PDB file of N, CA and C in Angstrom:
ATOM      1  N   MET A 731       0.742  -0.823   0.004  1.00  0.00           N
ATOM      2  CA  MET A 731       0.111  -0.058   0.138  1.00  0.00           C
ATOM      3  C   MET A 731       0.990   1.284  -0.150  1.00  0.00           C
ATOM      4  N   ALA A 732       0.727   2.029  -0.956  1.00  0.00           N
ATOM      5  CA  ALA A 732       1.137   3.215  -1.251  1.00  0.00           C
ATOM      6  C   ALA A 732       0.820   4.704  -0.184  1.00  0.00           C
ATOM      7  N   THR A 733       2.023   5.232   0.399  1.00  0.00           N
ATOM      8  CA  THR A 733       1.203   6.281   0.968  1.00  0.00           C
ATOM      9  C   THR A 733       1.849   7.348   0.616  1.00  0.00           C
ATOM     10  N   HIS A 734       0.918   8.994   0.748  1.00  0.00           N
ATOM     11  CA  HIS A 734       1.635   9.748   0.170  1.00  0.00           C
ATOM     12  C   HIS A 734       1.771  10.843   1.300  1.00  0.00           C
ATOM     13  N   VAL A 735       3.170  11.180   1.278  1.00  0.00           N
ATOM     14  CA  VAL A 735       3.300  12.417   2.461  1.00  0.00           C
ATOM     15  C   VAL A 735       3.955  13.431   2.034  1.00  0.00           C
ATOM     16  N   GLU A 736       3.407  14.371   2.809  1.00  0.00           N
ATOM     17  CA  GLU A 736       3.661  15.930   2.242  1.00  0.00           C
ATOM     18  C   GLU A 736       4.823  16.495   3.183  1.00  0.00           C
ATOM     19  N   HIS A 737       5.922  16.682   2.408  1.00  0.00           N
ATOM     20  CA  HIS A 737       7.184  17.482   2.567  1.00  0.00           C
ATOM     21  C   HIS A 737       7.508  18.688   1.940  1.00  0.00           C
ATOM     22  N   SER A 738       6.338  19.708   1.674  1.00  0.00           N
ATOM     23  CA  SER A 738       6.501  20.722   1.386  1.00  0.00           C
ATOM     24  C   SER A 738       7.485  21.649   2.067  1.00  0.00           C
ATOM     25  N   ARG A 739       7.384  21.479   3.411  1.00  0.00           N
ATOM     26  CA  ARG A 739       8.284  22.760   4.361  1.00  0.00           C
ATOM     27  C   ARG A 739       9.587  22.252   3.836  1.00  0.00           C
ATOM     28  N   LEU A 740      10.151  21.069   3.919  1.00  0.00           N
ATOM     29  CA  LEU A 740      11.319  20.581   3.343  1.00  0.00           C
ATOM     30  C   LEU A 740      11.786  20.987   2.399  1.00  0.00           C
ATOM     31  N   GLN A 741      10.935  20.629   1.203  1.00  0.00           N
ATOM     32  CA  GLN A 741      11.045  20.922  -0.138  1.00  0.00           C
ATOM     33  C   GLN A 741      11.514  22.429  -0.280  1.00  0.00           C
ATOM     34  N   LYS A 742      10.507  23.370   0.302  1.00  0.00           N
ATOM     35  CA  LYS A 742      11.026  24.563   0.168  1.00  0.00           C
ATOM     36  C   LYS A 742      12.116  25.052   0.477  1.00  0.00           C
ATOM     37  N   ALA A 743      12.466  24.639   1.651  1.00  0.00           N
ATOM     38  CA  ALA A 743      13.776  24.889   2.623  1.00  0.00           C
ATOM     39  C   ALA A 743      15.026  24.192   1.426  1.00  0.00           C
ATOM     40  N   SER A 744      14.783  23.277   1.093  1.00  0.00           N
ATOM     41  CA  SER A 744      16.104  22.637   0.322  1.00  0.00           C
ATOM     42  C   SER A 744      16.121  23.204  -1.268  1.00  0.00           C
ATOM     43  N   ASN A 745      14.890  24.019  -1.649  1.00  0.00           N
ATOM     44  CA  ASN A 745      15.277  24.393  -2.696  1.00  0.00           C
ATOM     45  C   ASN A 745      15.618  26.007  -2.474  1.00  0.00           C
ATOM     46  N   THR A 746      15.903  26.653  -1.497  1.00  0.00           N
ATOM     47  CA  THR A 746      16.582  27.867  -1.455  1.00  0.00           C
ATOM     48  C   THR A 746      18.042  27.799  -1.762  1.00  0.00           C
ATOM     49  N   ASN A 747      18.533  29.032  -1.965  1.00  0.00           N
ATOM     50  CA  ASN A 747      19.952  28.787  -2.054  1.00  0.00           C
ATOM     51  C   ASN A 747      20.873  29.097  -1.024  1.00  0.00           C
ATOM     52  N   ARG A 748      20.108  29.416  -0.047  1.00  0.00           N
ATOM     53  CA  ARG A 748      20.771  29.815   1.467  1.00  0.00           C
ATOM     54  C   ARG A 748      21.464  28.566   2.152  1.00  0.00           C
ATOM     55  N   VAL A 749      22.570  28.196   2.338  1.00  0.00           N
ATOM     56  CA  VAL A 749      23.387  27.687   3.435  1.00  0.00           C
ATOM     57  C   VAL A 749      23.804  27.930   4.434  1.00  0.00           C
ATOM     58  N   TYR A 750      23.759  27.449   5.364  1.00  0.00           N
ATOM     59  CA  TYR A 750      23.969  27.528   6.815  1.00  0.00           C
ATOM     60  C   TYR A 750      25.302  27.551   7.067  1.00  0.00           C
ATOM     61  N   SER A 751      25.965  28.105   8.095  1.00  0.00           N
ATOM     62  CA  SER A 751      27.460  27.688   8.252  1.00  0.00           C
ATOM     63  C   SER A 751      27.572  25.957   8.347  1.00  0.00           C
ATOM     64  N   PRO A 752      28.927  25.679   7.730  1.00  0.00           N
ATOM     65  CA  PRO A 752      29.211  24.293   7.862  1.00  0.00           C
ATOM     66  C   PRO A 752      29.696  23.726   9.278  1.00  0.00           C
ATOM     67  N   ASP A 753      29.625  24.677  10.805  1.00  0.00           N
ATOM     68  CA  ASP A 753      30.245  24.241  11.685  1.00  0.00           C
ATOM     69  C   ASP A 753      28.677  24.095  12.429  1.00  0.00           C
ATOM     70  N   ILE A 754      27.614  24.418  12.005  1.00  0.00           N
ATOM     71  CA  ILE A 754      26.423  24.227  12.488  1.00  0.00           C
ATOM     72  C   ILE A 754      26.324  22.672  12.961  1.00  0.00           C
ATOM     73  N   LEU A 755      26.198  21.601  11.736  1.00  0.00           N
ATOM     74  CA  LEU A 755      26.161  20.370  11.631  1.00  0.00           C
ATOM     75  C   LEU A 755      26.984  19.705  12.532  1.00  0.00           C
ATOM     76  N   PRO A 756      28.227  19.877  12.789  1.00  0.00           N
ATOM     77  CA  PRO A 756      29.084  18.992  13.803  1.00  0.00           C
ATOM     78  C   PRO A 756      28.868  19.514  15.121  1.00  0.00           C
ATOM     79  N   LEU A 757      28.488  20.650  15.314  1.00  0.00           N
ATOM     80  CA  LEU A 757      28.053  21.143  16.636  1.00  0.00           C
ATOM     81  C   LEU A 757      26.695  20.653  17.146  1.00  0.00           C
ATOM     82  N   LEU A 758      25.662  20.828  16.308  1.00  0.00           N
ATOM     83  CA  LEU A 758      24.833  19.846  16.440  1.00  0.00           C
ATOM     84  C   LEU A 758      24.927  18.568  16.932  1.00  0.00           C
ATOM     85  N   GLN A 759      25.447  17.505  15.975  1.00  0.00           N
ATOM     86  CA  GLN A 759      25.626  16.343  16.208  1.00  0.00           C
ATOM     87  C   GLN A 759      26.502  16.011  17.507  1.00  0.00           C
ATOM     88  N   THR A 760      27.683  16.786  17.665  1.00  0.00           N
ATOM     89  CA  THR A 760      28.276  16.732  19.495  1.00  0.00           C
ATOM     90  C   THR A 760      27.159  17.349  20.445  1.00  0.00           C
ATOM     91  N   VAL A 761      26.106  17.961  20.453  1.00  0.00           N
ATOM     92  CA  VAL A 761      25.549  18.916  21.235  1.00  0.00           C
ATOM     93  C   VAL A 761      24.479  17.664  21.872  1.00  0.00           C
ATOM     94  N   LEU A 762      24.030  16.780  20.918  1.00  0.00           N
ATOM     95  CA  LEU A 762      22.941  15.935  20.898  1.00  0.00           C
ATOM     96  C   LEU A 762      23.720  14.533  21.403  1.00  0.00           C
ATOM     97  N   ALA A 763      24.665  14.332  21.063  1.00  0.00           N
ATOM     98  CA  ALA A 763      25.340  13.286  21.391  1.00  0.00           C
ATOM     99  C   ALA A 763      25.536  13.318  22.790  1.00  0.00           C
ATOM    100  N   ASP A 764      26.399  14.600  23.142  1.00  0.00           N
ATOM    101  CA  ASP A 764      26.447  14.913  24.596  1.00  0.00           C
ATOM    102  C   ASP A 764      25.125  14.872  25.380  1.00  0.00           C
ATOM    103  N   LEU A 765      23.750  15.037  25.086  1.00  0.00           N
ATOM    104  CA  LEU A 765      22.840  14.668  25.557  1.00  0.00           C
ATOM    105  C   LEU A 765      22.271  13.659  25.720  1.00  0.00           C
ATOM    106  N   ALA A 766      22.785  12.883  24.691  1.00  0.00           N
ATOM    107  CA  ALA A 766      22.153  11.463  25.183  1.00  0.00           C
ATOM    108  C   ALA A 766      23.079  10.472  25.960  1.00  0.00           C
ATOM    109  N   ASP A 767      24.536  11.065  26.009  1.00  0.00           N
ATOM    110  CA  ASP A 767      25.133  10.482  26.802  1.00  0.00           C
ATOM    111  C   ASP A 767      24.719  10.572  28.531  1.00  0.00           C
ATOM    112  N   ILE A 768      24.369  11.968  28.730  1.00  0.00           N
ATOM    113  CA  ILE A 768      23.823  12.061  29.889  1.00  0.00           C
ATOM    114  C   ILE A 768      22.365  11.522  30.636  1.00  0.00           C
ATOM    115  N   ASP A 769      21.601  11.301  29.343  1.00  0.00           N
ATOM    116  CA  ASP A 769      20.669  10.714  29.513  1.00  0.00           C
ATOM    117  C   ASP A 769      20.862   9.451  29.686  1.00  0.00           C
ATOM    118  N   PHE A 770      21.596   8.388  29.099  1.00  0.00           N
ATOM    119  CA  PHE A 770      21.899   7.372  29.258  1.00  0.00           C
ATOM    120  C   PHE A 770      22.187   6.950  30.963  1.00  0.00           C
ATOM    121  N   ALA A 771      23.669   7.869  31.155  1.00  0.00           N
ATOM    122  CA  ALA A 771      23.885   7.808  32.433  1.00  0.00           C
ATOM    123  C   ALA A 771      22.525   8.068  33.539  1.00  0.00           C
ATOM    124  N   PHE A 772      21.728   8.819  33.261  1.00  0.00           N
ATOM    125  CA  PHE A 772      20.779   9.476  34.048  1.00  0.00           C
ATOM    126  C   PHE A 772      20.158   7.906  34.635  1.00  0.00           C
ATOM    127  N   GLU A 773      19.519   7.327  33.143  1.00  0.00           N
ATOM    128  CA  GLU A 773      18.834   6.113  33.218  1.00  0.00           C
ATOM    129  C   GLU A 773      19.750   4.881  34.161  1.00  0.00           C
ATOM    130  N   LYS A 774      20.731   4.434  33.944  1.00  0.00           N
ATOM    131  CA  LYS A 774      21.745   3.830  34.400  1.00  0.00           C
ATOM    132  C   LYS A 774      21.396   4.213  36.094  1.00  0.00           C
ATOM    133  N   SER A 775      21.892   5.172  36.506  1.00  0.00           N
ATOM    134  CA  SER A 775      21.467   5.540  37.877  1.00  0.00           C
ATOM    135  C   SER A 775      20.287   5.014  38.367  1.00  0.00           C
ATOM    136  N   LEU A 776      19.272   5.641  37.753  1.00  0.00           N
ATOM    137  CA  LEU A 776      17.954   5.363  38.016  1.00  0.00           C
ATOM    138  C   LEU A 776      17.379   4.144  38.257  1.00  0.00           C
ATOM    139  N   GLU A 777      17.771   3.329  37.521  1.00  0.00           N
ATOM    140  CA  GLU A 777      17.862   2.112  37.457  1.00  0.00           C
ATOM    141  C   GLU A 777      18.456   1.436  38.802  1.00  0.00           C
ATOM    142  N   THR A 778      19.458   1.862  38.872  1.00  0.00           N
ATOM    143  CA  THR A 778      20.198   1.454  39.810  1.00  0.00           C
ATOM    144  C   THR A 778      19.644   1.282  41.359  1.00  0.00           C
ATOM    145  N   ILE A 779      19.101   2.777  41.434  1.00  0.00           N
ATOM    146  CA  ILE A 779      18.628   3.329  42.917  1.00  0.00           C
ATOM    147  C   ILE A 779      16.912   2.487  43.299  1.00  0.00           C
ATOM    148  N   ARG A 780      16.501   2.468  41.617  1.00  0.00           N
ATOM    149  CA  ARG A 780      15.155   1.566  41.651  1.00  0.00           C
ATOM    150  C   ARG A 780      15.240  -0.166  41.875  1.00  0.00           C
ATOM    151  N   HIS A 781      16.410  -0.266  41.853  1.00  0.00           N
ATOM    152  CA  HIS A 781      16.833  -2.000  42.062  1.00  0.00           C
ATOM    153  C   HIS A 781      17.613  -1.877  43.605  1.00  0.00           C
ATOM    154  N   GLY A 782      17.837  -0.789  44.226  1.00  0.00           N
ATOM    155  CA  GLY A 782      18.992  -1.072  45.538  1.00  0.00           C
ATOM    156  C   GLY A 782      18.123  -1.369  46.583  1.00  0.00           C
ATOM    157  N   PRO A 783      19.165  -1.643  47.334  1.00  0.00           N
ATOM    158  CA  PRO A 783      18.592  -1.731  48.767  1.00  0.00           C
ATOM    159  C   PRO A 783      17.680  -1.052  49.952  1.00  0.00           C
ATOM    160  N   ALA A 784      17.903   0.261  49.488  1.00  0.00           N
ATOM    161  CA  ALA A 784      17.236   1.521  50.144  1.00  0.00           C
ATOM    162  C   ALA A 784      15.381   1.086  50.461  1.00  0.00           C
ATOM    163  N   ASP A 785      15.380   1.506  51.480  1.00  0.00           N
ATOM    164  CA  ASP A 785      14.159   1.635  51.635  1.00  0.00           C
ATOM    165  C   ASP A 785      13.333   2.777  50.381  1.00  0.00           C
ATOM    166  N   GLU A 786      12.111   2.299  50.530  1.00  0.00           N
ATOM    167  CA  GLU A 786      11.228   3.127  49.423  1.00  0.00           C
ATOM    168  C   GLU A 786      11.016   5.046  49.869  1.00  0.00           C
ATOM    169  N   GLU A 787      10.838   5.513  51.008  1.00  0.00           N
ATOM    170  CA  GLU A 787      11.610   7.107  50.895  1.00  0.00           C
ATOM    171  C   GLU A 787      12.820   7.383  50.914  1.00  0.00           C
ATOM    172  N   ARG A 788      14.101   6.608  51.032  1.00  0.00           N
ATOM    173  CA  ARG A 788      14.965   6.937  50.872  1.00  0.00           C
ATOM    174  C   ARG A 788      15.474   6.766  48.887  1.00  0.00           C
ATOM    175  N   LYS A 789      14.407   5.753  48.694  1.00  0.00           N
ATOM    176  CA  LYS A 789      15.244   6.014  46.964  1.00  0.00           C
ATOM    177  C   LYS A 789      14.007   6.933  46.743  1.00  0.00           C
ATOM    178  N   SER A 790      12.968   7.151  46.882  1.00  0.00           N
ATOM    179  CA  SER A 790      12.387   8.759  46.649  1.00  0.00           C
ATOM    180  C   SER A 790      13.223   9.856  46.580  1.00  0.00           C
ATOM    181  N   GLU A 791      13.946   9.731  47.850  1.00  0.00           N
ATOM    182  CA  GLU A 791      14.590  11.262  47.945  1.00  0.00           C
ATOM    183  C   GLU A 791      16.031  11.032  46.851  1.00  0.00           C
ATOM    184  N   MET A 792      16.429  10.005  46.741  1.00  0.00           N
ATOM    185  CA  MET A 792      17.651  10.006  45.673  1.00  0.00           C
ATOM    186  C   MET A 792      17.161   9.981  44.484  1.00  0.00           C
ATOM    187  N   ILE A 793      15.890   9.330  44.154  1.00  0.00           N
ATOM    188  CA  ILE A 793      15.689   9.891  42.845  1.00  0.00           C
ATOM    189  C   ILE A 793      15.135  11.504  42.405  1.00  0.00           C
ATOM    190  N   ALA A 794      14.694  12.020  43.305  1.00  0.00           N
ATOM    191  CA  ALA A 794      14.541  13.295  43.345  1.00  0.00           C
ATOM    192  C   ALA A 794      15.698  14.185  43.329  1.00  0.00           C
ATOM    193  N   SER A 795      16.592  13.840  43.974  1.00  0.00           N
ATOM    194  CA  SER A 795      18.250  14.227  43.769  1.00  0.00           C
ATOM    195  C   SER A 795      18.677  14.090  42.164  1.00  0.00           C
ATOM    196  N   LEU A 796      18.466  12.806  41.883  1.00  0.00           N
ATOM    197  CA  LEU A 796      18.746  12.521  40.523  1.00  0.00           C
ATOM    198  C   LEU A 796      18.192  13.227  39.401  1.00  0.00           C
ATOM    199  N   TRP A 797      16.828  13.343  39.777  1.00  0.00           N
ATOM    200  CA  TRP A 797      16.414  14.372  38.471  1.00  0.00           C
ATOM    201  C   TRP A 797      16.868  15.829  38.745  1.00  0.00           C
ATOM    202  N   ARG A 798      17.052  16.125  39.810  1.00  0.00           N
ATOM    203  CA  ARG A 798      17.570  17.784  40.254  1.00  0.00           C
ATOM    204  C   ARG A 798      18.798  17.903  39.141  1.00  0.00           C
ATOM    205  N   GLN A 799      19.724  16.730  39.469  1.00  0.00           N
ATOM    206  CA  GLN A 799      21.124  16.862  39.087  1.00  0.00           C
ATOM    207  C   GLN A 799      21.197  16.336  37.163  1.00  0.00           C
ATOM    208  N   HIS A 800      20.109  16.048  36.985  1.00  0.00           N
ATOM    209  CA  HIS A 800      19.832  15.230  35.801  1.00  0.00           C
ATOM    210  C   HIS A 800      19.747  16.886  35.046  1.00  0.00           C
ATOM    211  N   ARG A 801      18.775  17.665  35.703  1.00  0.00           N
ATOM    212  CA  ARG A 801      18.302  18.814  34.485  1.00  0.00           C
ATOM    213  C   ARG A 801      19.356  20.022  34.564  1.00  0.00           C
ATOM    214  N   GLU A 802      20.133  19.789  35.993  1.00  0.00           N
ATOM    215  CA  GLU A 802      21.150  21.028  35.911  1.00  0.00           C
ATOM    216  C   GLU A 802      22.162  20.593  34.715  1.00  0.00           C
ATOM    217  N   ARG A 803      22.467  19.256  34.496  1.00  0.00           N
ATOM    218  CA  ARG A 803      23.396  18.808  33.810  1.00  0.00           C
ATOM    219  C   ARG A 803      23.021  19.000  32.385  1.00  0.00           C
ATOM    220  N   ARG A 804      21.824  19.029  32.177  1.00  0.00           N
ATOM    221  CA  ARG A 804      21.327  19.018  30.421  1.00  0.00           C
ATOM    222  C   ARG A 804      21.056  20.603  30.117  1.00  0.00           C
ATOM    223  N   GLU A 805      20.909  21.172  31.043  1.00  0.00           N
ATOM    224  CA  GLU A 805      20.323  22.954  31.258  1.00  0.00           C
ATOM    225  C   GLU A 805      21.226  23.434  29.881  1.00  0.00           C
ATOM    226  N   PRO A 806      22.887  23.413  30.020  1.00  0.00           N
ATOM    227  CA  PRO A 806      23.591  24.299  29.147  1.00  0.00           C
ATOM    228  C   PRO A 806      23.461  23.638  27.771  1.00  0.00           C
ATOM    229  N   TYR A 807      23.385  22.172  27.875  1.00  0.00           N
ATOM    230  CA  TYR A 807      22.979  21.679  26.495  1.00  0.00           C
ATOM    231  C   TYR A 807      21.839  22.164  25.553  1.00  0.00           C
ATOM    232  N   ILE A 808      20.775  22.470  26.340  1.00  0.00           N
ATOM    233  CA  ILE A 808      19.617  22.738  26.176  1.00  0.00           C
ATOM    234  C   ILE A 808      19.767  24.185  25.641  1.00  0.00           C
ATOM    235  N   GLN A 809      20.478  24.887  26.209  1.00  0.00           N
ATOM    236  CA  GLN A 809      20.794  26.273  25.687  1.00  0.00           C
ATOM    237  C   GLN A 809      21.467  26.587  24.586  1.00  0.00           C
ATOM    238  N   GLU A 810      22.503  25.367  24.492  1.00  0.00           N
ATOM    239  CA  GLU A 810      23.257  25.513  23.144  1.00  0.00           C
ATOM    240  C   GLU A 810      22.735  25.187  21.981  1.00  0.00           C
ATOM    241  N   LEU A 811      21.634  24.108  22.251  1.00  0.00           N
ATOM    242  CA  LEU A 811      20.522  23.688  21.002  1.00  0.00           C
ATOM    243  C   LEU A 811      19.535  24.853  20.450  1.00  0.00           C
ATOM    244  N   LEU A 812      19.492  25.482  21.733  1.00  0.00           N
ATOM    245  CA  LEU A 812      18.596  26.674  21.235  1.00  0.00           C
ATOM    246  C   LEU A 812      19.265  27.943  20.677  1.00  0.00           C
ATOM    247  N   ALA A 813      20.307  28.025  20.961  1.00  0.00           N
ATOM    248  CA  ALA A 813      21.622  28.797  20.100  1.00  0.00           C
ATOM    249  C   ALA A 813      21.181  28.371  18.872  1.00  0.00           C
ATOM    250  N   LEU A 814      21.761  27.047  18.691  1.00  0.00           N
ATOM    251  CA  LEU A 814      21.741  26.519  17.339  1.00  0.00           C
ATOM    252  C   LEU A 814      20.560  26.837  16.282  1.00  0.00           C
ATOM    253  N   ARG A 815      19.507  26.547  17.030  1.00  0.00           N
ATOM    254  CA  ARG A 815      18.138  26.512  16.150  1.00  0.00           C
ATOM    255  C   ARG A 815      17.855  27.848  16.026  1.00  0.00           C
ATOM    256  N   GLU A 816      18.386  28.789  16.729  1.00  0.00           N
ATOM    257  CA  GLU A 816      18.460  30.333  16.368  1.00  0.00           C
ATOM    258  C   GLU A 816      19.200  30.549  14.680  1.00  0.00           C
ATOM    259  N   ARG A 817      20.377  29.983  15.296  1.00  0.00           N
ATOM    260  CA  ARG A 817      21.268  30.523  13.872  1.00  0.00           C
ATOM    261  C   ARG A 817      20.885  29.737  12.557  1.00  0.00           C
ATOM    262  N   ILE A 818      20.268  28.650  12.921  1.00  0.00           N
ATOM    263  CA  ILE A 818      19.857  27.753  11.774  1.00  0.00           C
ATOM    264  C   ILE A 818      18.121  28.710  11.142  1.00  0.00           C
ATOM    265  N   GLU A 819      17.464  28.751  11.736  1.00  0.00           N
ATOM    266  CA  GLU A 819      16.630  29.708  11.467  1.00  0.00           C
ATOM    267  C   GLU A 819      16.518  31.084  11.035  1.00  0.00           C
ATOM    268  N   THR A 820      17.594  32.067  11.193  1.00  0.00           N
ATOM    269  CA  THR A 820      18.067  32.886  10.961  1.00  0.00           C
ATOM    270  C   THR A 820      18.603  32.799   9.413  1.00  0.00           C
ATOM    271  N   THR A 821      19.061  31.887   9.437  1.00  0.00           N
ATOM    272  CA  THR A 821      19.841  31.254   7.819  1.00  0.00           C
ATOM    273  C   THR A 821      18.638  31.532   6.859  1.00  0.00           C
ATOM    274  N   PHE A 822      17.048  31.127   7.441  1.00  0.00           N
ATOM    275  CA  PHE A 822      16.201  30.343   6.278  1.00  0.00           C
ATOM    276  C   PHE A 822      14.901  30.977   6.342  1.00  0.00           C
ATOM    277  N   ILE A 823      15.043  32.320   6.866  1.00  0.00           N
ATOM    278  CA  ILE A 823      14.103  33.334   7.052  1.00  0.00           C
ATOM    279  C   ILE A 823      14.112  34.085   6.017  1.00  0.00           C
TER     280      ILE A 823
END
């Protein structure tokens, strides 16, 4: 069964003569890879806590602390993604 998919936004962007800076793609890949590493480490730590010997109250405290640390570690990378997004958008507007 064939499916029709609209790609008008993508086609419009790819048909323009504008090209964004060549350093954006490697930066984007690096930031996304760093975020993936942070998320993977968080998930491993979360599983360790959940399956650990601590009582449920202590596990809840540890998980709450882990979430705070996780958000703090991710924040600079999220800001970098937003800056890269802005650079890309200004290229294609």
